[in-house]
Amino acid sequence: QVQLKESGPGLVQPSQTLSLTCTVSGFSLTSYNVHWVRQPPGKGLEWMGVIWSGGNTDYNSALKPRLSISRDTSKSQVFLTMNSLQTEDTGIYYCNRRAQDYDGYWSYWYFDFWGPGTMVTVSS
Amino acid sequence: DVVLTQTPVSLSVTLGDQASISCRSSQSLEYSDGYTYLEWYLQKPGQSPQLLIYGVSNRFSGVPDRFIGSGSGTDFTLKISRVEPEDLGVYYCFQATHDPYTFGAGTKLELK
């Protein structure tokens, strides 16, 4: 079955670099797009970026200078790297799968599976 | 960036009541192909968000028919008829028509 699971350091010092891994199973990274979404404690959701099934990436313009998303298809892993971390980067980081459905006329897109999320705390 | 404004911020209901959540966009969400990339997600306490509605009004597999999405252009609504205990949590609208994709700030559905 389809699963995604985020993993990472938990605690990162200010100004350092965050590295997270999203390990997927039940589908191929060359067939589906994987996105990253984060959520500060007690707050709403923020879309961070995507690695498309073809390997290209797009990022939230607010994070683009600091953010990089890559993958290793042989290991079914997607990587998020973000540098110059500040306390406001504290939160839960989710990876999810964006799926496509087609009814013969429209192509529909949606996030159908999410990982459980991994908590990242930026603190000295 | 497209701003999605959700109202109300919180909604107190009695089980069995109807609930209505509005999501207004700062720009039209109709894409050049005619499709509208507007989705609704529910985040239950301590859980990841889960998909309810995609393409404005299409219920995802397994979502009860008491969830109804509607709207067009810049104004969208999620209605929940006969609220049940498992419907409680925070509802988010989401747009993928314009880059960067954005979420609304959320509407918390709680018991009165």
mmCIF file with all atom_site columns, N, CA and C in Angstrom, chain A residues 6 35 37 39 43-47 50 52 58-62 94 96 98 101 106-117, chain B residues 1 33-37 39 41 43 46-51 53-55 58 60 92 94-96 99-106:
data_model
loop_
_atom_site.group_PDB
_atom_site.id
_atom_site.type_symbol
_atom_site.label_atom_id
_atom_site.label_alt_id
_atom_site.label_comp_id
_atom_site.label_asym_id
_atom_site.label_entity_id
_atom_site.label_seq_id
_atom_site.pdbx_PDB_ins_code
_atom_site.Cartn_x
_atom_site.Cartn_y
_atom_site.Cartn_z
_atom_site.occupancy
_atom_site.B_iso_or_equiv
_atom_site.pdbx_formal_charge
_atom_site.auth_seq_id
_atom_site.auth_comp_id
_atom_site.auth_asym_id
_atom_site.auth_atom_id
_atom_site.pdbx_PDB_model_num
ATOM 1   N N  . GLU A 1 6   ? 8.405   10.714 6.743   1.00 0.00 ? 6   GLU A N  1
ATOM 2   C CA . GLU A 1 6   ? 9.456   11.707 6.865   1.00 0.00 ? 6   GLU A CA 1
ATOM 3   C C  . GLU A 1 6   ? 10.416  11.319 7.993   1.00 0.00 ? 6   GLU A C  1
ATOM 4   N N  . HIS A 1 35  ? 5.323   16.469 -2.847  1.00 0.00 ? 35  HIS A N  1
ATOM 5   C CA . HIS A 1 35  ? 5.361   17.833 -2.341  1.00 0.00 ? 35  HIS A CA 1
ATOM 6   C C  . HIS A 1 35  ? 5.785   17.830 -0.876  1.00 0.00 ? 35  HIS A C  1
ATOM 7   N N  . VAL A 1 37  ? 5.068   20.162 2.634   1.00 0.00 ? 37  VAL A N  1
ATOM 8   C CA . VAL A 1 37  ? 4.203   21.143 3.296   1.00 0.00 ? 37  VAL A CA 1
ATOM 9   C C  . VAL A 1 37  ? 4.648   21.218 4.742   1.00 0.00 ? 37  VAL A C  1
ATOM 10  N N  . GLN A 1 39  ? 4.076   23.091 8.868   1.00 0.00 ? 39  GLN A N  1
ATOM 11  C CA . GLN A 1 39  ? 3.065   23.662 9.743   1.00 0.00 ? 39  GLN A CA 1
ATOM 12  C C  . GLN A 1 39  ? 3.707   24.100 11.058  1.00 0.00 ? 39  GLN A C  1
ATOM 13  N N  . LYS A 1 43  ? -0.359  26.525 14.087  1.00 0.00 ? 43  LYS A N  1
ATOM 14  C CA . LYS A 1 43  ? -0.702  27.397 12.953  1.00 0.00 ? 43  LYS A CA 1
ATOM 15  C C  . LYS A 1 43  ? -1.113  26.588 11.732  1.00 0.00 ? 43  LYS A C  1
ATOM 16  N N  . GLY A 1 44  ? -1.280  27.289 10.613  1.00 0.00 ? 44  GLY A N  1
ATOM 17  C CA . GLY A 1 44  ? -1.779  26.665 9.405   1.00 0.00 ? 44  GLY A CA 1
ATOM 18  C C  . GLY A 1 44  ? -0.686  26.040 8.559   1.00 0.00 ? 44  GLY A C  1
ATOM 19  N N  . LEU A 1 45  ? -1.092  25.599 7.371   1.00 0.00 ? 45  LEU A N  1
ATOM 20  C CA . LEU A 1 45  ? -0.230  24.851 6.463   1.00 0.00 ? 45  LEU A CA 1
ATOM 21  C C  . LEU A 1 45  ? 0.431   25.780 5.445   1.00 0.00 ? 45  LEU A C  1
ATOM 22  N N  . GLU A 1 46  ? 1.668   25.497 5.119   1.00 0.00 ? 46  GLU A N  1
ATOM 23  C CA . GLU A 1 46  ? 2.396   26.264 4.108   1.00 0.00 ? 46  GLU A CA 1
ATOM 24  C C  . GLU A 1 46  ? 2.983   25.313 3.079   1.00 0.00 ? 46  GLU A C  1
ATOM 25  N N  . TRP A 1 47  ? 2.645   25.534 1.822   1.00 0.00 ? 47  TRP A N  1
ATOM 26  C CA . TRP A 1 47  ? 3.237   24.741 0.737   1.00 0.00 ? 47  TRP A CA 1
ATOM 27  C C  . TRP A 1 47  ? 4.667   25.187 0.525   1.00 0.00 ? 47  TRP A C  1
ATOM 28  N N  . VAL A 1 50  ? 7.848   21.209 -4.650  1.00 0.00 ? 50  VAL A N  1
ATOM 29  C CA . VAL A 1 50  ? 7.501   19.941 -5.279  1.00 0.00 ? 50  VAL A CA 1
ATOM 30  C C  . VAL A 1 50  ? 8.668   19.436 -6.109  1.00 0.00 ? 50  VAL A C  1
ATOM 31  N N  . TRP A 1 52  ? 8.689   17.084 -9.329  1.00 0.00 ? 52  TRP A N  1
ATOM 32  C CA . TRP A 1 52  ? 7.777   16.474 -10.295 1.00 0.00 ? 52  TRP A CA 1
ATOM 33  C C  . TRP A 1 52  ? 8.262   15.076 -10.667 1.00 0.00 ? 52  TRP A C  1
ATOM 34  N N  . ASP A 1 58  ? 9.885   22.810 -8.270  1.00 0.00 ? 58  ASP A N  1
ATOM 35  C CA . ASP A 1 58  ? 9.338   24.150 -8.115  1.00 0.00 ? 58  ASP A CA 1
ATOM 36  C C  . ASP A 1 58  ? 9.268   24.449 -6.627  1.00 0.00 ? 58  ASP A C  1
ATOM 37  N N  . TYR A 1 59  ? 9.484   25.723 -6.296  1.00 0.00 ? 59  TYR A N  1
ATOM 38  C CA . TYR A 1 59  ? 9.540   26.093 -4.893  1.00 0.00 ? 59  TYR A CA 1
ATOM 39  C C  . TYR A 1 59  ? 8.647   27.298 -4.606  1.00 0.00 ? 59  TYR A C  1
ATOM 40  N N  . ASN A 1 60  ? 8.194   27.362 -3.350  1.00 0.00 ? 60  ASN A N  1
ATOM 41  C CA . ASN A 1 60  ? 7.548   28.568 -2.871  1.00 0.00 ? 60  ASN A CA 1
ATOM 42  C C  . ASN A 1 60  ? 8.567   29.704 -2.981  1.00 0.00 ? 60  ASN A C  1
ATOM 43  N N  . SER A 1 61  ? 8.149   30.783 -3.623  1.00 0.00 ? 61  SER A N  1
ATOM 44  C CA . SER A 1 61  ? 9.097   31.878 -3.878  1.00 0.00 ? 61  SER A CA 1
ATOM 45  C C  . SER A 1 61  ? 9.681   32.445 -2.583  1.00 0.00 ? 61  SER A C  1
ATOM 46  N N  . ALA A 1 62  ? 8.900   32.359 -1.492  1.00 0.00 ? 62  ALA A N  1
ATOM 47  C CA . ALA A 1 62  ? 9.390   32.895 -0.217  1.00 0.00 ? 62  ALA A CA 1
ATOM 48  C C  . ALA A 1 62  ? 10.529  32.061 0.347   1.00 0.00 ? 62  ALA A C  1
ATOM 49  N N  . TYR A 1 94  ? 5.733   17.882 6.450   1.00 0.00 ? 94  TYR A N  1
ATOM 50  C CA . TYR A 1 94  ? 5.051   16.764 5.823   1.00 0.00 ? 94  TYR A CA 1
ATOM 51  C C  . TYR A 1 94  ? 5.507   16.601 4.370   1.00 0.00 ? 94  TYR A C  1
ATOM 52  N N  . ASN A 1 96  ? 3.994   14.662 0.874   1.00 0.00 ? 96  ASN A N  1
ATOM 53  C CA . ASN A 1 96  ? 2.749   14.043 0.425   1.00 0.00 ? 96  ASN A CA 1
ATOM 54  C C  . ASN A 1 96  ? 2.832   13.760 -1.068  1.00 0.00 ? 96  ASN A C  1
ATOM 55  N N  . ARG A 1 98  ? 1.009   13.849 -4.775  1.00 0.00 ? 98  ARG A N  1
ATOM 56  C CA . ARG A 1 98  ? -0.047  14.477 -5.558  1.00 0.00 ? 98  ARG A CA 1
ATOM 57  C C  . ARG A 1 98  ? -0.392  13.536 -6.702  1.00 0.00 ? 98  ARG A C  1
ATOM 58  N N  . ASP A 1 101 ? -6.145  12.066 -11.525 1.00 0.00 ? 101 ASP A N  1
ATOM 59  C CA . ASP A 1 101 ? -7.239  11.210 -11.968 1.00 0.00 ? 101 ASP A CA 1
ATOM 60  C C  . ASP A 1 101 ? -7.788  11.806 -13.258 1.00 0.00 ? 101 ASP A C  1
ATOM 61  N N  . TRP A 1 106 ? -11.779 15.774 -17.861 1.00 0.00 ? 106 TRP A N  1
ATOM 62  C CA . TRP A 1 106 ? -10.947 16.577 -16.969 1.00 0.00 ? 106 TRP A CA 1
ATOM 63  C C  . TRP A 1 106 ? -9.846  15.722 -16.366 1.00 0.00 ? 106 TRP A C  1
ATOM 64  N N  . SER A 1 107 ? -8.688  16.366 -16.140 1.00 0.00 ? 107 SER A N  1
ATOM 65  C CA . SER A 1 107 ? -7.658  15.788 -15.290 1.00 0.00 ? 107 SER A CA 1
ATOM 66  C C  . SER A 1 107 ? -7.788  16.410 -13.906 1.00 0.00 ? 107 SER A C  1
ATOM 67  N N  . TYR A 1 108 ? -7.930  15.591 -12.902 1.00 0.00 ? 108 TYR A N  1
ATOM 68  C CA . TYR A 1 108 ? -8.068  16.058 -11.532 1.00 0.00 ? 108 TYR A CA 1
ATOM 69  C C  . TYR A 1 108 ? -6.778  15.801 -10.774 1.00 0.00 ? 108 TYR A C  1
ATOM 70  N N  . TRP A 1 109 ? -6.419  16.722 -9.922  1.00 0.00 ? 109 TRP A N  1
ATOM 71  C CA . TRP A 1 109 ? -5.204  16.586 -9.127  1.00 0.00 ? 109 TRP A CA 1
ATOM 72  C C  . TRP A 1 109 ? -5.545  16.781 -7.661  1.00 0.00 ? 109 TRP A C  1
ATOM 73  N N  . TYR A 1 110 ? -4.859  16.070 -6.786  1.00 0.00 ? 110 TYR A N  1
ATOM 74  C CA . TYR A 1 110 ? -5.107  16.208 -5.354  1.00 0.00 ? 110 TYR A CA 1
ATOM 75  C C  . TYR A 1 110 ? -3.999  15.510 -4.572  1.00 0.00 ? 110 TYR A C  1
ATOM 76  N N  . PHE A 1 111 ? -3.847  15.913 -3.291  1.00 0.00 ? 111 PHE A N  1
ATOM 77  C CA . PHE A 1 111 ? -2.940  15.236 -2.370  1.00 0.00 ? 111 PHE A CA 1
ATOM 78  C C  . PHE A 1 111 ? -3.699  14.069 -1.762  1.00 0.00 ? 111 PHE A C  1
ATOM 79  N N  . ASP A 1 112 ? -3.376  12.852 -2.191  1.00 0.00 ? 112 ASP A N  1
ATOM 80  C CA . ASP A 1 112 ? -4.159  11.726 -1.682  1.00 0.00 ? 112 ASP A CA 1
ATOM 81  C C  . ASP A 1 112 ? -3.515  10.997 -0.516  1.00 0.00 ? 112 ASP A C  1
ATOM 82  N N  . PHE A 1 113 ? -2.204  11.058 -0.386  1.00 0.00 ? 113 PHE A N  1
ATOM 83  C CA . PHE A 1 113 ? -1.526  10.424 0.743   1.00 0.00 ? 113 PHE A CA 1
ATOM 84  C C  . PHE A 1 113 ? -0.519  11.396 1.348   1.00 0.00 ? 113 PHE A C  1
ATOM 85  N N  . TRP A 1 114 ? -0.511  11.447 2.672   1.00 0.00 ? 114 TRP A N  1
ATOM 86  C CA . TRP A 1 114 ? 0.419   12.289 3.415   1.00 0.00 ? 114 TRP A CA 1
ATOM 87  C C  . TRP A 1 114 ? 1.243   11.410 4.352   1.00 0.00 ? 114 TRP A C  1
ATOM 88  N N  . GLY A 1 115 ? 2.476   11.825 4.602   1.00 0.00 ? 115 GLY A N  1
ATOM 89  C CA . GLY A 1 115 ? 3.231   11.192 5.656   1.00 0.00 ? 115 GLY A CA 1
ATOM 90  C C  . GLY A 1 115 ? 2.729   11.666 7.016   1.00 0.00 ? 115 GLY A C  1
ATOM 91  N N  . PRO A 1 116 ? 3.169   11.025 8.104   1.00 0.00 ? 116 PRO A N  1
ATOM 92  C CA . PRO A 1 116 ? 2.741   11.424 9.450   1.00 0.00 ? 116 PRO A CA 1
ATOM 93  C C  . PRO A 1 116 ? 3.357   12.733 9.906   1.00 0.00 ? 116 PRO A C  1
ATOM 94  N N  . GLY A 1 117 ? 4.392   13.187 9.179   1.00 0.00 ? 117 GLY A N  1
ATOM 95  C CA . GLY A 1 117 ? 5.056   14.426 9.558   1.00 0.00 ? 117 GLY A CA 1
ATOM 96  C C  . GLY A 1 117 ? 6.214   14.184 10.511  1.00 0.00 ? 117 GLY A C  1
ATOM 97  N N  . ASP B 2 1   ? 1.276   36.495 -4.465  1.00 0.00 ? 1   ASP B N  1
ATOM 98  C CA . ASP B 2 1   ? 0.762   35.177 -4.155  1.00 0.00 ? 1   ASP B CA 1
ATOM 99  C C  . ASP B 2 1   ? -0.758  35.245 -3.945  1.00 0.00 ? 1   ASP B C  1
ATOM 100 N N  . ASP B 2 33  ? -7.068  26.036 -18.727 1.00 0.00 ? 33  ASP B N  1
ATOM 101 C CA . ASP B 2 33  ? -7.699  24.874 -19.331 1.00 0.00 ? 33  ASP B CA 1
ATOM 102 C C  . ASP B 2 33  ? -9.149  24.712 -18.897 1.00 0.00 ? 33  ASP B C  1
ATOM 103 N N  . GLY B 2 34  ? -9.632  25.641 -18.080 1.00 0.00 ? 34  GLY B N  1
ATOM 104 C CA . GLY B 2 34  ? -11.006 25.597 -17.616 1.00 0.00 ? 34  GLY B CA 1
ATOM 105 C C  . GLY B 2 34  ? -11.193 24.895 -16.295 1.00 0.00 ? 34  GLY B C  1
ATOM 106 N N  . TYR B 2 35  ? -10.173 24.205 -15.831 1.00 0.00 ? 35  TYR B N  1
ATOM 107 C CA . TYR B 2 35  ? -10.263 23.483 -14.565 1.00 0.00 ? 35  TYR B CA 1
ATOM 108 C C  . TYR B 2 35  ? -9.963  24.430 -13.415 1.00 0.00 ? 35  TYR B C  1
ATOM 109 N N  . THR B 2 36  ? -10.584 24.157 -12.262 1.00 0.00 ? 36  THR B N  1
ATOM 110 C CA . THR B 2 36  ? -10.356 24.956 -11.067 1.00 0.00 ? 36  THR B CA 1
ATOM 111 C C  . THR B 2 36  ? -9.702  24.079 -10.011 1.00 0.00 ? 36  THR B C  1
ATOM 112 N N  . TYR B 2 37  ? -8.464  24.417 -9.677  1.00 0.00 ? 37  TYR B N  1
ATOM 113 C CA . TYR B 2 37  ? -7.676  23.598 -8.758  1.00 0.00 ? 37  TYR B CA 1
ATOM 114 C C  . TYR B 2 37  ? -7.916  24.062 -7.319  1.00 0.00 ? 37  TYR B C  1
ATOM 115 N N  . GLU B 2 39  ? -9.170  22.649 -3.589  1.00 0.00 ? 39  GLU B N  1
ATOM 116 C CA . GLU B 2 39  ? -9.384  21.447 -2.785  1.00 0.00 ? 39  GLU B CA 1
ATOM 117 C C  . GLU B 2 39  ? -9.682  21.814 -1.334  1.00 0.00 ? 39  GLU B C  1
ATOM 118 N N  . TYR B 2 41  ? -9.261  20.161 2.634   1.00 0.00 ? 41  TYR B N  1
ATOM 119 C CA . TYR B 2 41  ? -8.638  19.152 3.480   1.00 0.00 ? 41  TYR B CA 1
ATOM 120 C C  . TYR B 2 41  ? -9.104  19.338 4.913   1.00 0.00 ? 41  TYR B C  1
ATOM 121 N N  . GLN B 2 43  ? -7.925  18.460 8.842   1.00 0.00 ? 43  GLN B N  1
ATOM 122 C CA . GLN B 2 43  ? -6.866  17.988 9.727   1.00 0.00 ? 43  GLN B CA 1
ATOM 123 C C  . GLN B 2 43  ? -7.466  17.739 11.109  1.00 0.00 ? 43  GLN B C  1
ATOM 124 N N  . GLY B 2 46  ? -3.882  16.046 15.956  1.00 0.00 ? 46  GLY B N  1
ATOM 125 C CA . GLY B 2 46  ? -2.754  15.124 16.006  1.00 0.00 ? 46  GLY B CA 1
ATOM 126 C C  . GLY B 2 46  ? -2.540  14.308 14.755  1.00 0.00 ? 46  GLY B C  1
ATOM 127 N N  . GLN B 2 47  ? -3.271  14.628 13.675  1.00 0.00 ? 47  GLN B N  1
ATOM 128 C CA . GLN B 2 47  ? -3.150  13.857 12.436  1.00 0.00 ? 47  GLN B CA 1
ATOM 129 C C  . GLN B 2 47  ? -2.677  14.722 11.281  1.00 0.00 ? 47  GLN B C  1
ATOM 130 N N  . SER B 2 48  ? -2.273  14.055 10.206  1.00 0.00 ? 48  SER B N  1
ATOM 131 C CA . SER B 2 48  ? -1.965  14.751 8.960   1.00 0.00 ? 48  SER B CA 1
ATOM 132 C C  . SER B 2 48  ? -3.276  15.150 8.293   1.00 0.00 ? 48  SER B C  1
ATOM 133 N N  . PRO B 2 49  ? -3.232  16.174 7.451   1.00 0.00 ? 49  PRO B N  1
ATOM 134 C CA . PRO B 2 49  ? -4.449  16.537 6.706   1.00 0.00 ? 49  PRO B CA 1
ATOM 135 C C  . PRO B 2 49  ? -4.923  15.380 5.833   1.00 0.00 ? 49  PRO B C  1
ATOM 136 N N  . GLN B 2 50  ? -6.224  15.344 5.580   1.00 0.00 ? 50  GLN B N  1
ATOM 137 C CA . GLN B 2 50  ? -6.790  14.326 4.706   1.00 0.00 ? 50  GLN B CA 1
ATOM 138 C C  . GLN B 2 50  ? -7.686  15.012 3.679   1.00 0.00 ? 50  GLN B C  1
ATOM 139 N N  . LEU B 2 51  ? -7.682  14.482 2.472   1.00 0.00 ? 51  LEU B N  1
ATOM 140 C CA . LEU B 2 51  ? -8.436  15.067 1.367   1.00 0.00 ? 51  LEU B CA 1
ATOM 141 C C  . LEU B 2 51  ? -9.925  14.805 1.515   1.00 0.00 ? 51  LEU B C  1
ATOM 142 N N  . ILE B 2 53  ? -12.341 17.106 -0.702  1.00 0.00 ? 53  ILE B N  1
ATOM 143 C CA . ILE B 2 53  ? -12.925 17.580 -1.956  1.00 0.00 ? 53  ILE B CA 1
ATOM 144 C C  . ILE B 2 53  ? -11.805 18.031 -2.883  1.00 0.00 ? 53  ILE B C  1
ATOM 145 N N  . TYR B 2 54  ? -11.913 17.697 -4.177  1.00 0.00 ? 54  TYR B N  1
ATOM 146 C CA . TYR B 2 54  ? -10.979 18.206 -5.175  1.00 0.00 ? 54  TYR B CA 1
ATOM 147 C C  . TYR B 2 54  ? -11.764 18.742 -6.358  1.00 0.00 ? 54  TYR B C  1
ATOM 148 N N  . GLY B 2 55  ? -11.118 19.615 -7.126  1.00 0.00 ? 55  GLY B N  1
ATOM 149 C CA . GLY B 2 55  ? -11.814 20.191 -8.273  1.00 0.00 ? 55  GLY B CA 1
ATOM 150 C C  . GLY B 2 55  ? -13.120 20.857 -7.879  1.00 0.00 ? 55  GLY B C  1
ATOM 151 N N  . ASN B 2 58  ? -15.779 17.660 -6.178  1.00 0.00 ? 58  ASN B N  1
ATOM 152 C CA . ASN B 2 58  ? -15.679 16.204 -6.273  1.00 0.00 ? 58  ASN B CA 1
ATOM 153 C C  . ASN B 2 58  ? -15.243 15.601 -4.939  1.00 0.00 ? 58  ASN B C  1
ATOM 154 N N  . PHE B 2 60  ? -13.685 12.941 -2.535  1.00 0.00 ? 60  PHE B N  1
ATOM 155 C CA . PHE B 2 60  ? -12.668 11.898 -2.641  1.00 0.00 ? 60  PHE B CA 1
ATOM 156 C C  . PHE B 2 60  ? -13.280 10.578 -2.196  1.00 0.00 ? 60  PHE B C  1
ATOM 157 N N  . TYR B 2 92  ? -9.112  23.199 5.776   1.00 0.00 ? 92  TYR B N  1
ATOM 158 C CA . TYR B 2 92  ? -8.293  24.096 4.961   1.00 0.00 ? 92  TYR B CA 1
ATOM 159 C C  . TYR B 2 92  ? -8.738  24.024 3.504   1.00 0.00 ? 92  TYR B C  1
ATOM 160 N N  . PHE B 2 94  ? -7.387  24.910 -0.359  1.00 0.00 ? 94  PHE B N  1
ATOM 161 C CA . PHE B 2 94  ? -6.052  24.890 -0.984  1.00 0.00 ? 94  PHE B CA 1
ATOM 162 C C  . PHE B 2 94  ? -6.219  25.149 -2.469  1.00 0.00 ? 94  PHE B C  1
ATOM 163 N N  . GLN B 2 95  ? -5.330  25.969 -3.037  1.00 0.00 ? 95  GLN B N  1
ATOM 164 C CA . GLN B 2 95  ? -5.383  26.230 -4.473  1.00 0.00 ? 95  GLN B CA 1
ATOM 165 C C  . GLN B 2 95  ? -4.069  25.838 -5.136  1.00 0.00 ? 95  GLN B C  1
ATOM 166 N N  . ALA B 2 96  ? -4.191  25.224 -6.281  1.00 0.00 ? 96  ALA B N  1
ATOM 167 C CA . ALA B 2 96  ? -3.018  24.838 -7.067  1.00 0.00 ? 96  ALA B CA 1
ATOM 168 C C  . ALA B 2 96  ? -3.137  25.386 -8.481  1.00 0.00 ? 96  ALA B C  1
ATOM 169 N N  . ASP B 2 99  ? 1.013   29.606 -9.002  1.00 0.00 ? 99  ASP B N  1
ATOM 170 C CA . ASP B 2 99  ? 2.261   29.334 -8.306  1.00 0.00 ? 99  ASP B CA 1
ATOM 171 C C  . ASP B 2 99  ? 2.665   30.588 -7.533  1.00 0.00 ? 99  ASP B C  1
ATOM 172 N N  . PRO B 2 100 ? 2.995   30.496 -6.233  1.00 0.00 ? 100 PRO B N  1
ATOM 173 C CA . PRO B 2 100 ? 3.048   29.264 -5.431  1.00 0.00 ? 100 PRO B CA 1
ATOM 174 C C  . PRO B 2 100 ? 1.662   28.816 -4.969  1.00 0.00 ? 100 PRO B C  1
ATOM 175 N N  . TYR B 2 101 ? 1.520   27.529 -4.805  1.00 0.00 ? 101 TYR B N  1
ATOM 176 C CA . TYR B 2 101 ? 0.284   26.980 -4.252  1.00 0.00 ? 101 TYR B CA 1
ATOM 177 C C  . TYR B 2 101 ? 0.101   27.547 -2.844  1.00 0.00 ? 101 TYR B C  1
ATOM 178 N N  . THR B 2 102 ? -1.144  27.716 -2.431  1.00 0.00 ? 102 THR B N  1
ATOM 179 C CA . THR B 2 102 ? -1.396  28.282 -1.105  1.00 0.00 ? 102 THR B CA 1
ATOM 180 C C  . THR B 2 102 ? -2.584  27.619 -0.423  1.00 0.00 ? 102 THR B C  1
ATOM 181 N N  . PHE B 2 103 ? -2.530  27.641 0.900   1.00 0.00 ? 103 PHE B N  1
ATOM 182 C CA . PHE B 2 103 ? -3.612  27.165 1.746   1.00 0.00 ? 103 PHE B CA 1
ATOM 183 C C  . PHE B 2 103 ? -4.322  28.355 2.383   1.00 0.00 ? 103 PHE B C  1
ATOM 184 N N  . GLY B 2 104 ? -5.598  28.181 2.682   1.00 0.00 ? 104 GLY B N  1
ATOM 185 C CA . GLY B 2 104 ? -6.272  29.120 3.563   1.00 0.00 ? 104 GLY B CA 1
ATOM 186 C C  . GLY B 2 104 ? -5.752  28.940 4.974   1.00 0.00 ? 104 GLY B C  1
ATOM 187 N N  . ALA B 2 105 ? -6.109  29.863 5.851   1.00 0.00 ? 105 ALA B N  1
ATOM 188 C CA . ALA B 2 105 ? -5.598  29.843 7.224   1.00 0.00 ? 105 ALA B CA 1
ATOM 189 C C  . ALA B 2 105 ? -6.289  28.809 8.099   1.00 0.00 ? 105 ALA B C  1
ATOM 190 N N  . GLY B 2 106 ? -7.382  28.260 7.611   1.00 0.00 ? 106 GLY B N  1
ATOM 191 C CA . GLY B 2 106 ? -8.051  27.201 8.352   1.00 0.00 ? 106 GLY B CA 1
ATOM 192 C C  . GLY B 2 106 ? -9.290  27.671 9.080   1.00 0.00 ? 106 GLY B C  1
#
